[in-house]
């Protein structure tokens, strides 16, 4: 998957990429766009004698996809700015004639949504640190399963009875739990970044597994 960038290149003639996948002028342009692109081989096609469309690999990692710093306390405004910038670069209205623009736009939108959500952002960070996925480790914190089962039962009863006050209480409880997980997982991620302790990575996944239950409950507790 690639992300395209249309730029006015100071190149007198069209030159093929070298054996290493690089063109000197293209490499300089990539580095000017973002330092991470300096050593990434890119494809180049021409829509005008001096206009090159660079095809730069679009990463699966949401941080790399939007060129955002890999940190848990990521500024939402930065996510939005980078998202809009990347979308503008691949928008069909730029005249890139790129048949994959819609697919890349969907990838960028998915990356944006993942980074704006603290739970999925934490999960992406855990993946970067080499931690287990939810499929690889499905443990839950001690005592959490009983607590969430009781809370979900109360929520289901509130929904069935259309009890607005009970529904609000369930939602408030879940939102408090979310804040607790944000603090707890944030602290664990900071610890994991300072060391390579596999036990910390596994604990983060365990907390994220529980946090996912809370996010589902918040979704179900939203008033209709």
CSV table of C-alpha atoms in Angstrom, one decimal:
chain,number,residue,atom,x,y,z
A,1,UNK,CA,0.0,0.0,0.0
A,2,UNK,CA,1.4,3.4,-0.9
A,3,UNK,CA,0.8,7.0,-0.1
A,4,UNK,CA,1.3,9.4,-3.0
A,5,UNK,CA,2.8,12.9,-2.8
A,6,UNK,CA,2.7,15.3,-5.8
A,7,UNK,CA,5.6,17.7,-5.8
A,8,UNK,CA,7.3,20.1,-8.2
A,9,UNK,CA,10.7,18.5,-8.6
A,10,UNK,CA,13.7,20.5,-9.9
A,11,UNK,CA,14.6,17.7,-12.3
A,12,UNK,CA,15.6,18.4,-15.9
A,13,UNK,CA,14.7,15.0,-17.2
A,14,UNK,CA,12.9,11.8,-16.2
A,15,UNK,CA,15.4,9.5,-14.6
A,16,UNK,CA,14.8,5.8,-13.6
A,17,UNK,CA,15.3,4.8,-10.0
A,18,UNK,CA,18.6,3.2,-9.2
A,19,UNK,CA,19.2,-0.4,-8.3
A,20,UNK,CA,18.7,0.4,-4.6
A,21,UNK,CA,15.2,1.8,-5.4
A,22,UNK,CA,16.3,5.4,-4.9
A,23,UNK,CA,16.7,8.5,-7.1
A,24,UNK,CA,18.9,11.2,-5.5
A,25,UNK,CA,16.4,14.0,-6.1
A,26,UNK,CA,13.5,11.8,-5.1
A,27,UNK,CA,15.3,10.9,-1.9
A,28,UNK,CA,15.9,14.5,-1.0
A,29,UNK,CA,12.3,15.2,-1.6
A,30,UNK,CA,11.2,12.3,0.6
A,31,UNK,CA,13.4,13.5,3.4
A,32,UNK,CA,12.0,17.0,3.1
A,33,UNK,CA,8.5,15.6,3.4
A,34,UNK,CA,9.5,13.7,6.5
A,35,UNK,CA,12.8,12.3,7.9
A,36,UNK,CA,11.3,8.8,8.2
A,37,UNK,CA,11.1,8.6,4.4
A,38,UNK,CA,14.8,9.2,3.8
A,39,UNK,CA,15.8,5.5,3.6
A,40,UNK,CA,12.5,4.1,2.2
A,41,UNK,CA,12.6,3.1,-1.4
A,42,UNK,CA,9.7,4.7,-3.3
A,43,UNK,CA,8.2,4.4,-6.7
A,44,UNK,CA,8.0,7.4,-9.0
A,45,UNK,CA,5.8,8.1,-12.0
A,46,UNK,CA,5.4,11.3,-13.9
A,47,UNK,CA,2.2,13.1,-14.8
A,48,UNK,CA,4.1,16.2,-16.1
A,49,UNK,CA,7.8,16.8,-17.2
A,50,UNK,CA,8.4,18.3,-13.8
A,51,UNK,CA,5.6,16.8,-11.6
A,52,UNK,CA,6.4,13.5,-10.0
A,53,UNK,CA,4.0,11.3,-8.1
A,54,UNK,CA,5.9,9.5,-5.4
A,55,UNK,CA,4.5,6.3,-4.1
A,56,UNK,CA,5.7,5.9,-0.5
A,57,UNK,CA,4.9,2.8,1.5
A,58,UNK,CA,1.9,3.4,3.8
A,59,UNK,CA,2.5,1.7,7.1
A,60,UNK,CA,0.0,-0.6,8.9
A,61,UNK,CA,1.0,1.0,12.2
A,62,UNK,CA,-1.3,4.0,12.8
A,63,UNK,CA,1.4,6.2,14.2
A,64,UNK,CA,3.6,5.7,11.2
A,65,UNK,CA,0.7,5.9,8.8
A,66,UNK,CA,-0.1,9.5,10.1
A,67,UNK,CA,3.5,10.4,10.9
A,68,UNK,CA,2.6,10.9,14.6
A,69,UNK,CA,4.9,10.4,17.5
A,70,UNK,CA,4.4,7.0,19.1
A,71,UNK,CA,3.2,8.2,22.6
A,72,UNK,CA,0.2,7.5,24.7
A,73,UNK,CA,-0.4,11.1,25.6
A,74,UNK,CA,-0.7,12.1,21.9
A,75,UNK,CA,-2.4,15.4,21.2
A,76,UNK,CA,-5.7,14.9,19.4
A,77,UNK,CA,-5.2,18.1,17.5
A,78,UNK,CA,-1.9,16.7,16.1
A,79,UNK,CA,-3.7,13.6,14.9
A,80,UNK,CA,-6.3,15.6,13.1
A,81,UNK,CA,-3.7,17.9,11.5
A,82,UNK,CA,-1.6,15.0,10.2
A,83,UNK,CA,-4.7,13.1,9.1
A,84,UNK,CA,-5.9,16.1,7.0
A,85,UNK,CA,-2.4,16.7,5.6
A,86,UNK,CA,-2.1,13.0,4.5
A,87,UNK,CA,-5.6,13.0,3.1
A,88,UNK,CA,-4.9,16.1,1.1
A,89,UNK,CA,-1.8,14.5,-0.5
A,90,UNK,CA,-3.8,11.5,-1.8
A,91,UNK,CA,-7.1,13.2,-2.6
A,92,UNK,CA,-8.4,12.4,-6.1
A,93,UNK,CA,-8.9,16.1,-6.7
A,94,UNK,CA,-5.2,16.6,-6.8
A,95,UNK,CA,-5.2,14.9,-10.2
A,96,UNK,CA,-2.9,12.1,-9.3
A,97,UNK,CA,-5.0,9.6,-11.3
A,98,UNK,CA,-4.3,7.1,-8.5
A,99,UNK,CA,-6.8,4.1,-8.6
A,100,UNK,CA,-5.9,3.2,-5.0
A,101,UNK,CA,-6.8,6.6,-3.5
A,102,UNK,CA,-10.0,5.4,-1.9
A,103,UNK,CA,-8.3,2.5,-0.3
A,104,UNK,CA,-5.5,4.6,1.1
A,105,UNK,CA,-8.1,7.2,2.4
A,106,UNK,CA,-9.8,4.4,4.3
A,107,UNK,CA,-6.5,3.3,5.8
A,108,UNK,CA,-5.8,6.9,6.9
A,109,UNK,CA,-9.3,7.2,8.4
A,110,UNK,CA,-8.8,3.9,10.3
A,111,UNK,CA,-5.4,5.1,11.6
A,112,UNK,CA,-7.0,8.4,12.7
A,113,UNK,CA,-9.8,6.6,14.6
A,114,UNK,CA,-7.4,4.2,16.3
A,115,UNK,CA,-5.2,7.1,17.5
A,116,UNK,CA,-8.0,9.2,18.7
A,117,UNK,CA,-9.3,6.3,20.9
A,118,UNK,CA,-7.1,5.9,23.9
A,119,UNK,CA,-7.8,2.1,24.2
A,120,UNK,CA,-6.9,1.3,20.6
A,121,UNK,CA,-4.0,3.8,20.8
A,122,UNK,CA,-2.6,2.0,23.8
A,123,UNK,CA,-3.0,-1.3,21.9
A,124,UNK,CA,-1.0,0.0,19.0
A,125,UNK,CA,1.7,1.2,21.3
A,126,UNK,CA,1.8,-2.2,22.9
A,127,UNK,CA,2.3,-3.8,19.5
A,128,UNK,CA,5.2,-1.5,18.7
A,129,UNK,CA,6.8,-2.6,22.0
A,130,UNK,CA,6.5,-6.2,21.0
A,131,UNK,CA,3.7,-7.1,23.4
A,132,UNK,CA,1.1,-9.8,22.8
A,133,UNK,CA,-2.2,-9.2,21.0
A,134,UNK,CA,-5.6,-10.0,22.4
A,135,UNK,CA,-5.6,-13.2,20.4
A,136,UNK,CA,-2.3,-14.2,21.9
A,137,UNK,CA,-3.2,-13.4,25.5
A,138,UNK,CA,-6.8,-13.2,26.7
A,139,UNK,CA,-6.3,-13.0,30.4
A,140,UNK,CA,-8.3,-10.6,32.6
A,141,UNK,CA,-7.3,-9.0,35.9
A,142,UNK,CA,-8.2,-10.9,39.0
A,143,UNK,CA,-11.8,-10.2,40.1
A,144,UNK,CA,-12.7,-8.2,37.0
A,145,UNK,CA,-14.9,-10.8,35.3
A,146,UNK,CA,-17.3,-10.9,38.3
A,147,UNK,CA,-17.4,-7.1,38.5
A,148,UNK,CA,-18.1,-6.7,34.8
A,149,UNK,CA,-20.8,-9.4,34.7
A,150,UNK,CA,-22.6,-7.7,37.6
A,151,UNK,CA,-22.3,-4.3,35.9
A,152,UNK,CA,-23.5,-5.6,32.6
A,153,UNK,CA,-26.5,-7.2,34.2
A,154,UNK,CA,-27.5,-3.9,35.8
A,155,UNK,CA,-27.0,-2.2,32.4
A,156,UNK,CA,-29.2,-4.8,30.6
A,157,UNK,CA,-31.9,-4.4,33.2
A,158,UNK,CA,-31.8,-0.6,32.8
A,159,UNK,CA,-32.1,-0.9,29.0
A,160,UNK,CA,-35.0,-3.3,29.2
A,161,UNK,CA,-36.9,-1.2,31.7
A,162,UNK,CA,-36.0,2.0,30.0
A,163,UNK,CA,-34.8,3.4,33.3
A,164,UNK,CA,-33.0,6.6,32.3
A,165,UNK,CA,-31.5,7.1,35.8
A,166,UNK,CA,-30.2,3.5,36.1
A,167,UNK,CA,-28.8,3.8,32.5
A,168,UNK,CA,-27.0,7.0,33.5
A,169,UNK,CA,-25.5,5.3,36.6
A,170,UNK,CA,-24.2,2.4,34.5
A,171,UNK,CA,-22.7,4.8,32.0
A,172,UNK,CA,-21.0,6.9,34.7
A,173,UNK,CA,-19.6,3.8,36.3
A,174,UNK,CA,-18.1,2.6,33.0
A,175,UNK,CA,-16.7,6.1,32.3
A,176,UNK,CA,-15.0,6.1,35.7
A,177,UNK,CA,-13.5,2.7,34.9
A,178,UNK,CA,-12.3,4.1,31.6
A,179,UNK,CA,-10.4,6.9,33.4
A,180,UNK,CA,-8.9,4.4,35.8
A,181,UNK,CA,-7.6,2.3,32.9
A,182,UNK,CA,-6.3,5.3,31.1
A,183,UNK,CA,-4.1,6.2,34.1
A,184,UNK,CA,-3.1,2.6,34.8
A,185,UNK,CA,-2.2,1.6,31.2
A,186,UNK,CA,-0.4,4.9,30.7
A,187,UNK,CA,1.8,4.2,33.7
A,188,UNK,CA,2.5,0.7,32.5
A,189,UNK,CA,3.4,1.9,29.0
A,190,UNK,CA,5.8,4.4,30.4
A,191,UNK,CA,7.4,1.6,32.5
A,192,UNK,CA,7.6,-0.7,29.4
A,193,UNK,CA,9.3,2.0,27.4
A,194,UNK,CA,12.0,2.2,30.0
A,195,UNK,CA,12.6,-1.5,30.1
A,196,UNK,CA,12.0,-4.6,28.1
A,197,UNK,CA,10.2,-6.6,30.8
A,198,UNK,CA,8.0,-9.1,29.2
A,199,UNK,CA,5.9,-9.3,32.4
A,200,UNK,CA,5.0,-5.6,32.0
A,201,UNK,CA,3.9,-6.1,28.4
A,202,UNK,CA,1.7,-9.0,29.4
A,203,UNK,CA,0.2,-6.9,32.2
A,204,UNK,CA,-0.6,-4.2,29.7
A,205,UNK,CA,-2.4,-6.7,27.5
A,206,UNK,CA,-4.3,-8.0,30.5
A,207,UNK,CA,-5.5,-4.5,31.4
A,208,UNK,CA,-6.4,-3.8,27.8
A,209,UNK,CA,-8.5,-6.9,27.6
A,210,UNK,CA,-10.5,-5.6,30.5
A,211,UNK,CA,-10.6,-2.1,29.1
A,212,UNK,CA,-12.2,-3.4,25.9
A,213,UNK,CA,-15.1,-4.7,28.0
A,214,UNK,CA,-15.5,-1.2,29.5
A,215,UNK,CA,-15.5,0.4,26.0
A,216,UNK,CA,-18.3,-2.0,24.9
A,217,UNK,CA,-20.3,-1.2,27.9
A,218,UNK,CA,-20.0,2.6,27.3
A,219,UNK,CA,-21.2,2.0,23.8
A,220,UNK,CA,-24.2,0.0,25.0
A,221,UNK,CA,-25.0,2.6,27.7
A,222,UNK,CA,-25.3,5.5,25.3
A,223,UNK,CA,-28.8,6.9,25.2
A,224,UNK,CA,-30.7,6.1,22.0
